[in-house]
Short mmCIF file of C-alpha atoms in Angstrom, two decimals:
data_model
loop_
_atom_site.label_atom_id
_atom_site.label_comp_id
_atom_site.label_asym_id
_atom_site.label_seq_id
_atom_site.Cartn_x
_atom_site.Cartn_y
_atom_site.Cartn_z
CA MET A 426 -15.19 -11.90 5.72
CA SER A 427 -18.77 -11.54 4.92
CA THR A 428 -20.27 -8.38 3.08
CA HIS A 429 -21.52 -6.28 5.61
CA ALA A 430 -25.60 -6.60 6.75
CA LYS A 431 -26.47 -3.26 5.71
CA PRO A 432 -28.06 -2.80 2.32
CA VAL A 433 -25.84 -0.96 0.10
CA PRO A 434 -27.24 2.90 -0.79
CA ALA A 435 -27.36 4.55 -4.07
CA ALA A 436 -24.13 5.75 -5.60
CA ASP A 437 -23.39 9.30 -4.72
CA CYS A 438 -19.93 10.82 -4.63
CA ARG A 439 -19.04 14.20 -5.47
CA SER A 440 -15.71 14.72 -3.46
CA GLU A 441 -13.03 13.29 -1.70
CA TYR A 442 -13.42 14.80 1.64
CA ASP A 443 -17.17 14.21 2.54
CA THR A 444 -18.57 12.25 4.90
CA LEU A 445 -17.64 8.29 3.75
CA ARG A 446 -20.71 6.56 4.48
CA HIS A 447 -20.11 3.12 2.48
CA VAL A 448 -16.88 1.68 0.88
CA LEU A 449 -15.96 -1.38 -1.23
CA LEU A 450 -12.95 -3.52 -0.25
CA CYS A 451 -11.68 -6.54 -1.14
CA PRO A 452 -9.28 -8.37 1.51
CA PRO A 453 -5.48 -9.54 0.54
CA ARG A 454 -6.02 -13.32 0.13
CA PHE A 455 -4.27 -13.95 -2.21
CA MET A 456 -1.83 -10.86 -2.31
CA GLU A 457 1.81 -11.26 -4.25
CA ILE A 458 3.98 -9.33 -6.20
CA ARG A 459 3.25 -11.65 -9.27
CA ASP A 460 4.18 -9.30 -12.05
CA VAL A 461 6.12 -6.13 -11.34
CA ILE A 462 4.33 -3.24 -12.40
CA ASN A 463 5.05 -0.39 -10.66
CA ASP A 464 8.38 0.97 -8.71
CA VAL A 465 7.50 -0.11 -5.42
CA GLN A 466 7.19 -3.54 -6.31
CA LYS A 467 10.43 -3.62 -8.01
CA ARG A 468 12.17 -2.89 -4.43
CA TYR A 469 9.95 -5.74 -2.63
CA LYS A 470 9.91 -8.43 -5.46
CA GLU A 471 12.42 -10.54 -3.79
CA GLU A 472 11.02 -10.32 -0.24
CA ASN A 473 7.20 -10.52 -1.75
CA ILE A 474 4.08 -10.09 0.29
CA ASP A 475 3.23 -11.83 3.75
CA VAL A 476 0.02 -12.44 3.28
CA THR A 477 -0.87 -13.16 7.12
CA GLU A 478 0.64 -9.81 7.83
CA ALA A 479 -1.36 -7.60 4.97
CA LEU A 480 -4.64 -9.94 6.05
CA ARG A 481 -4.17 -8.44 9.88
CA GLN A 482 -3.36 -4.96 8.74
CA HIS A 483 -6.41 -5.09 6.35
CA THR A 484 -8.59 -6.28 8.82
CA ALA A 485 -7.23 -3.76 11.58
CA PHE A 486 -8.39 -1.09 8.92
CA VAL A 487 -11.39 -2.42 8.47
CA GLU A 488 -12.36 -1.97 12.17
CA ALA A 489 -11.26 1.16 12.13
CA LEU A 490 -13.56 2.45 9.58
CA ALA A 491 -16.19 0.79 11.37
CA ALA A 492 -15.50 2.47 14.78
CA GLU A 493 -15.51 5.52 12.67
CA GLY A 494 -19.35 5.03 11.49
CA ILE A 495 -18.43 3.84 8.04
CA ASP A 496 -20.26 0.78 6.47
CA THR A 497 -17.90 -1.60 4.81
CA ALA A 498 -18.84 -4.18 1.65
CA PHE A 499 -16.23 -6.73 0.12
CA LEU A 500 -15.55 -8.26 -2.71
CA GLU A 501 -14.50 -12.11 -2.95
CA ALA A 502 -11.24 -12.15 -3.26
CA SER A 503 -9.80 -14.54 -6.35
CA GLU A 504 -6.57 -16.58 -6.47
CA GLU A 505 -6.75 -15.21 -10.23
CA TYR A 506 -6.17 -11.51 -8.94
CA PRO A 507 -2.92 -10.87 -6.67
CA GLU A 508 -3.95 -7.32 -6.44
CA GLN A 509 -7.68 -7.09 -6.35
CA VAL A 510 -6.94 -5.29 -2.58
CA PHE A 511 -6.63 -2.19 -4.42
CA THR A 512 -10.24 -1.78 -5.32
CA ARG A 513 -10.21 2.03 -6.39
CA ASP A 514 -8.51 1.22 -9.29
CA ILE A 515 -11.33 -1.14 -10.78
CA GLY A 516 -13.89 1.54 -10.40
CA PHE A 517 -15.09 4.90 -9.34
CA THR A 518 -18.14 6.59 -8.20
CA ILE A 519 -18.78 10.39 -9.69
CA GLY A 520 -22.10 11.78 -8.76
CA ASP A 521 -25.00 8.94 -8.86
CA THR A 522 -22.72 6.70 -10.99
CA VAL A 523 -20.11 3.91 -10.37
CA PHE A 524 -17.91 4.29 -13.45
CA ILE A 525 -16.31 0.42 -14.32
CA SER A 526 -12.68 1.01 -15.22
CA GLU A 527 -11.08 -0.57 -18.04
CA MET A 528 -7.77 -1.98 -16.19
CA ALA A 529 -4.15 -1.41 -18.24
CA ALA A 530 -2.26 -4.53 -16.73
CA ASN A 531 -2.59 -7.87 -17.45
CA VAL A 532 -2.65 -9.12 -14.30
CA ARG A 533 -5.40 -7.03 -13.19
CA GLN A 534 -7.76 -7.86 -16.59
CA GLY A 535 -10.77 -9.45 -15.12
CA GLU A 536 -11.21 -7.72 -11.90
CA GLU A 537 -13.77 -5.30 -13.19
CA GLN A 538 -16.11 -8.27 -14.02
CA VAL A 539 -16.10 -9.21 -10.30
CA LEU A 540 -17.12 -5.67 -9.73
CA GLN A 541 -19.64 -5.49 -12.23
CA ASN A 542 -21.13 -8.58 -10.83
CA TRP A 543 -21.08 -7.24 -7.53
CA LEU A 544 -22.77 -3.40 -8.68
CA ALA A 545 -25.51 -5.59 -10.57
CA GLU A 546 -25.71 -7.94 -7.69
CA LYS A 547 -26.42 -5.00 -5.46
CA GLY A 548 -28.92 -2.73 -7.72
CA VAL A 549 -26.27 0.20 -7.83
CA ARG A 550 -26.18 2.25 -11.00
CA PHE A 551 -23.05 1.65 -13.42
CA LYS A 552 -21.72 2.17 -16.66
CA HIS A 553 -18.56 0.14 -17.66
CA LEU A 554 -16.16 2.44 -19.70
CA PRO A 555 -14.50 -0.38 -22.71
CA GLY A 556 -11.85 0.22 -25.10
CA HIS A 557 -9.79 3.03 -23.13
CA ARG A 558 -7.48 2.49 -20.48
CA ILE A 559 -8.33 4.26 -17.20
CA GLU A 560 -7.89 3.06 -13.75
CA GLY A 561 -9.72 4.65 -10.52
CA GLY A 562 -6.40 5.96 -9.13
CA ASP A 563 -6.01 8.41 -11.45
CA VAL A 564 -9.45 9.71 -10.92
CA MET A 565 -10.20 12.70 -8.42
CA VAL A 566 -13.74 14.31 -7.78
CA ASP A 567 -14.24 17.66 -6.34
CA GLN A 568 -17.45 18.89 -6.54
CA ASP A 569 -18.36 20.00 -10.15
CA THR A 570 -14.46 19.37 -11.58
CA VAL A 571 -12.90 15.78 -12.06
CA PHE A 572 -9.29 16.30 -11.99
CA ILE A 573 -7.60 12.73 -14.28
CA GLY A 574 -4.05 11.99 -14.32
CA VAL A 575 -2.55 11.23 -17.82
CA SER A 576 -0.52 8.23 -16.87
CA SER A 577 0.60 4.94 -18.12
CA ARG A 578 -2.70 3.27 -16.59
CA THR A 579 -5.16 6.08 -17.97
CA SER A 580 -5.26 7.54 -21.48
CA GLU A 581 -6.03 10.93 -22.60
CA GLU A 582 -8.80 8.69 -25.02
CA ALA A 583 -10.24 7.35 -21.88
CA ILE A 584 -10.78 10.44 -20.09
CA GLU A 585 -12.22 12.48 -23.40
CA GLU A 586 -14.72 9.66 -23.48
CA LEU A 587 -15.59 10.17 -19.68
CA GLN A 588 -16.28 13.76 -20.41
CA ARG A 589 -18.77 12.94 -23.15
CA HIS A 590 -20.79 10.79 -20.26
CA MET A 591 -20.40 13.71 -17.98
CA PRO A 592 -21.81 17.17 -19.47
CA ASN A 593 -22.16 18.35 -16.23
CA PHE A 594 -18.93 18.08 -14.42
CA ARG A 595 -15.55 19.86 -15.89
CA VAL A 596 -12.62 17.03 -16.36
CA VAL A 597 -9.57 18.47 -16.02
CA PRO A 598 -6.26 16.46 -17.12
CA ILE A 599 -3.08 16.24 -15.26
CA GLN A 600 0.01 15.15 -17.15
CA LEU A 601 2.49 13.35 -14.10
CA ASN A 602 5.55 11.51 -14.58
CA GLU A 603 4.84 7.90 -15.93
CA LYS A 604 7.30 6.54 -13.27
CA TYR A 605 4.34 7.03 -10.80
CA LEU A 606 1.70 4.95 -10.79
CA HIS A 607 -1.37 7.04 -10.27
CA LEU A 608 -2.64 10.47 -9.77
CA ASP A 609 -3.34 9.70 -6.02
CA CYS A 610 0.33 8.73 -5.60
CA VAL A 611 1.62 12.25 -6.02
CA PHE A 612 -1.40 14.48 -5.09
CA ASN A 613 -4.70 14.03 -3.19
CA ILE A 614 -7.74 16.31 -2.21
CA LEU A 615 -8.07 16.08 1.91
CA SER A 616 -10.76 19.21 1.88
CA PRO A 617 -12.40 21.24 -0.41
CA THR A 618 -9.23 24.18 0.32
CA GLU A 619 -6.33 21.64 1.09
CA ALA A 620 -4.33 19.22 -0.75
CA LEU A 621 -1.13 16.92 -0.74
CA ILE A 622 1.16 17.04 -3.58
CA PHE A 623 4.47 15.50 -4.39
CA PRO A 624 5.74 18.37 -6.87
CA GLU A 625 8.66 16.41 -8.79
CA ALA A 626 5.84 14.53 -10.61
CA LEU A 627 3.72 16.90 -11.89
CA GLU A 628 4.22 19.80 -14.53
CA GLN A 629 4.87 23.41 -13.26
CA ALA A 630 1.68 24.60 -15.38
CA SER A 631 -0.19 21.81 -13.19
CA ILE A 632 1.23 22.86 -9.86
CA ASP A 633 0.29 26.16 -10.86
CA MET A 634 -3.29 25.45 -11.31
CA LEU A 635 -3.73 23.59 -8.28
CA SER A 636 -2.27 26.38 -6.20
CA GLU A 637 -4.87 28.60 -7.47
CA ARG A 638 -7.72 25.91 -5.56
CA TYR A 639 -5.96 24.60 -2.92
CA THR A 640 -2.97 25.46 0.01
CA LEU A 641 -0.91 22.31 -1.16
CA ILE A 642 0.90 20.64 1.43
CA PRO A 643 4.16 19.03 0.03
CA VAL A 644 5.12 15.53 0.44
CA GLU A 645 8.75 14.61 0.47
CA SER A 646 10.46 12.12 -1.59
CA ASP A 647 11.10 9.11 0.87
CA GLU A 648 7.37 9.37 2.19
CA GLN A 649 6.08 9.58 -1.15
CA PHE A 650 7.59 6.11 -1.66
CA LYS A 651 6.08 4.96 1.42
CA LEU A 652 2.85 6.10 0.15
CA GLY A 653 2.38 9.48 2.15
CA THR A 654 0.25 10.71 -0.09
CA ASN A 655 -2.05 8.04 -0.67
CA VAL A 656 -4.38 8.85 2.53
CA LEU A 657 -7.90 8.49 2.77
CA SER A 658 -9.93 11.51 3.93
CA ILE A 659 -13.51 10.11 5.45
CA GLY A 660 -14.79 13.70 6.35
CA ASP A 661 -14.79 16.31 9.04
CA ARG A 662 -11.09 16.48 9.10
CA ARG A 663 -10.47 12.89 9.35
CA VAL A 664 -7.70 11.30 7.25
CA PHE A 665 -6.27 7.84 7.33
CA SER A 666 -2.44 7.65 7.32
CA GLN A 667 0.49 5.55 8.18
CA PRO A 668 2.30 6.23 11.11
CA GLN A 669 5.51 5.81 9.46
CA ASN A 670 5.19 9.03 7.09
CA THR A 671 5.71 11.52 10.38
CA LYS A 672 6.48 14.61 8.23
CA VAL A 673 3.08 14.08 6.53
CA ASN A 674 1.24 13.22 9.86
CA LYS A 675 2.98 16.50 11.35
CA GLN A 676 1.57 18.81 8.48
CA LEU A 677 -1.64 17.44 8.76
CA ARG A 678 -2.61 17.70 12.52
CA GLU A 679 -1.01 21.41 11.73
CA HIS A 680 -3.49 21.95 9.16
CA GLY A 681 -5.75 20.72 12.19
CA PHE A 682 -6.66 17.29 10.32
CA ARG A 683 -7.22 14.36 12.75
CA VAL A 684 -4.64 11.72 11.88
CA ILE A 685 -6.10 8.05 12.25
CA GLU A 686 -2.84 6.08 12.14
CA THR A 687 -2.89 2.86 10.80
CA ASP A 688 0.17 0.40 9.93
CA PHE A 689 -0.04 -0.86 6.38
CA SER A 690 3.44 -1.40 5.73
CA GLU A 691 2.89 -4.70 4.15
CA ILE A 692 0.24 -3.64 1.69
CA ILE A 693 2.33 -0.91 0.41
CA LYS A 694 5.08 -3.14 -0.48
CA SER A 695 2.61 -3.57 -3.75
CA GLY A 696 2.37 0.35 -4.34
CA GLY A 697 -0.86 1.49 -3.00
CA ALA A 698 -1.87 2.54 0.76
CA PHE A 699 -5.58 3.21 1.66
CA ARG A 700 -6.81 5.75 -0.92
CA CYS A 701 -5.98 2.33 -3.09
CA CYS A 702 -7.56 0.17 -1.12
CA THR A 703 -11.23 1.76 -0.85
CA MET A 704 -13.82 2.48 -3.48
CA PRO A 705 -16.39 5.20 -2.00
CA VAL A 706 -19.79 4.02 -2.80
CA ALA A 707 -21.58 6.71 -1.23
CA ARG A 708 -20.45 10.06 0.62
CA GLY A 709 -22.41 12.79 2.19
#
């Protein structure tokens, strides 16, 4: 898979829902459950990943992104990194800067350097956040507010460090049950006024705070396990979601979203779906 011919634009992301223009992915060429690092992987450890099927599903997703007018670029997949498909975690774009994460799990350490090399080569502005673990699946941007999950992958020290780097943004930590991998597995902003939520994973105070800002669309536990919360908003009320998550999709349609159903059933066996597999470089 080759990088899209169009040049990579300057980093520019201020929400989870403005029109997605340019996004970074990585084909799941060497995807496998090597070290079990989340609850979903526990379920599928024996079965593991059918790489041919994962590649087929990922390619279909990339084609669907292109059909919606989104430019795609790709990191080179490496046998060293079986979870590299989840590009969202290794970096996140806030405003005009891509922040490079500090990966928590040993099996993922080193992915940061691959991203840094790509950003440097493409001339995209970036900052590295060394010293404290933080992963992009815990980071959610909505204009001048950045919600960050305090999880087993993202530390409070890293959140404080990020706030120092971004004086013009308000960083809001959200505690989540550490059973759940990242914030985007239990909460996901769809528009300026709507968000998906799996309430069981969050403290009541956080739910109350979020409900003041958003209409919260609840996700049930069976569909949360199938990564029903981990949709990808691409702007103009368009959302990528899995066909298996019928209850989520019905609610999205009732709220006026166009749901682009794409099968990701092989890739979700490793604990991530559409948001996890995309690192937006530019929106708007």
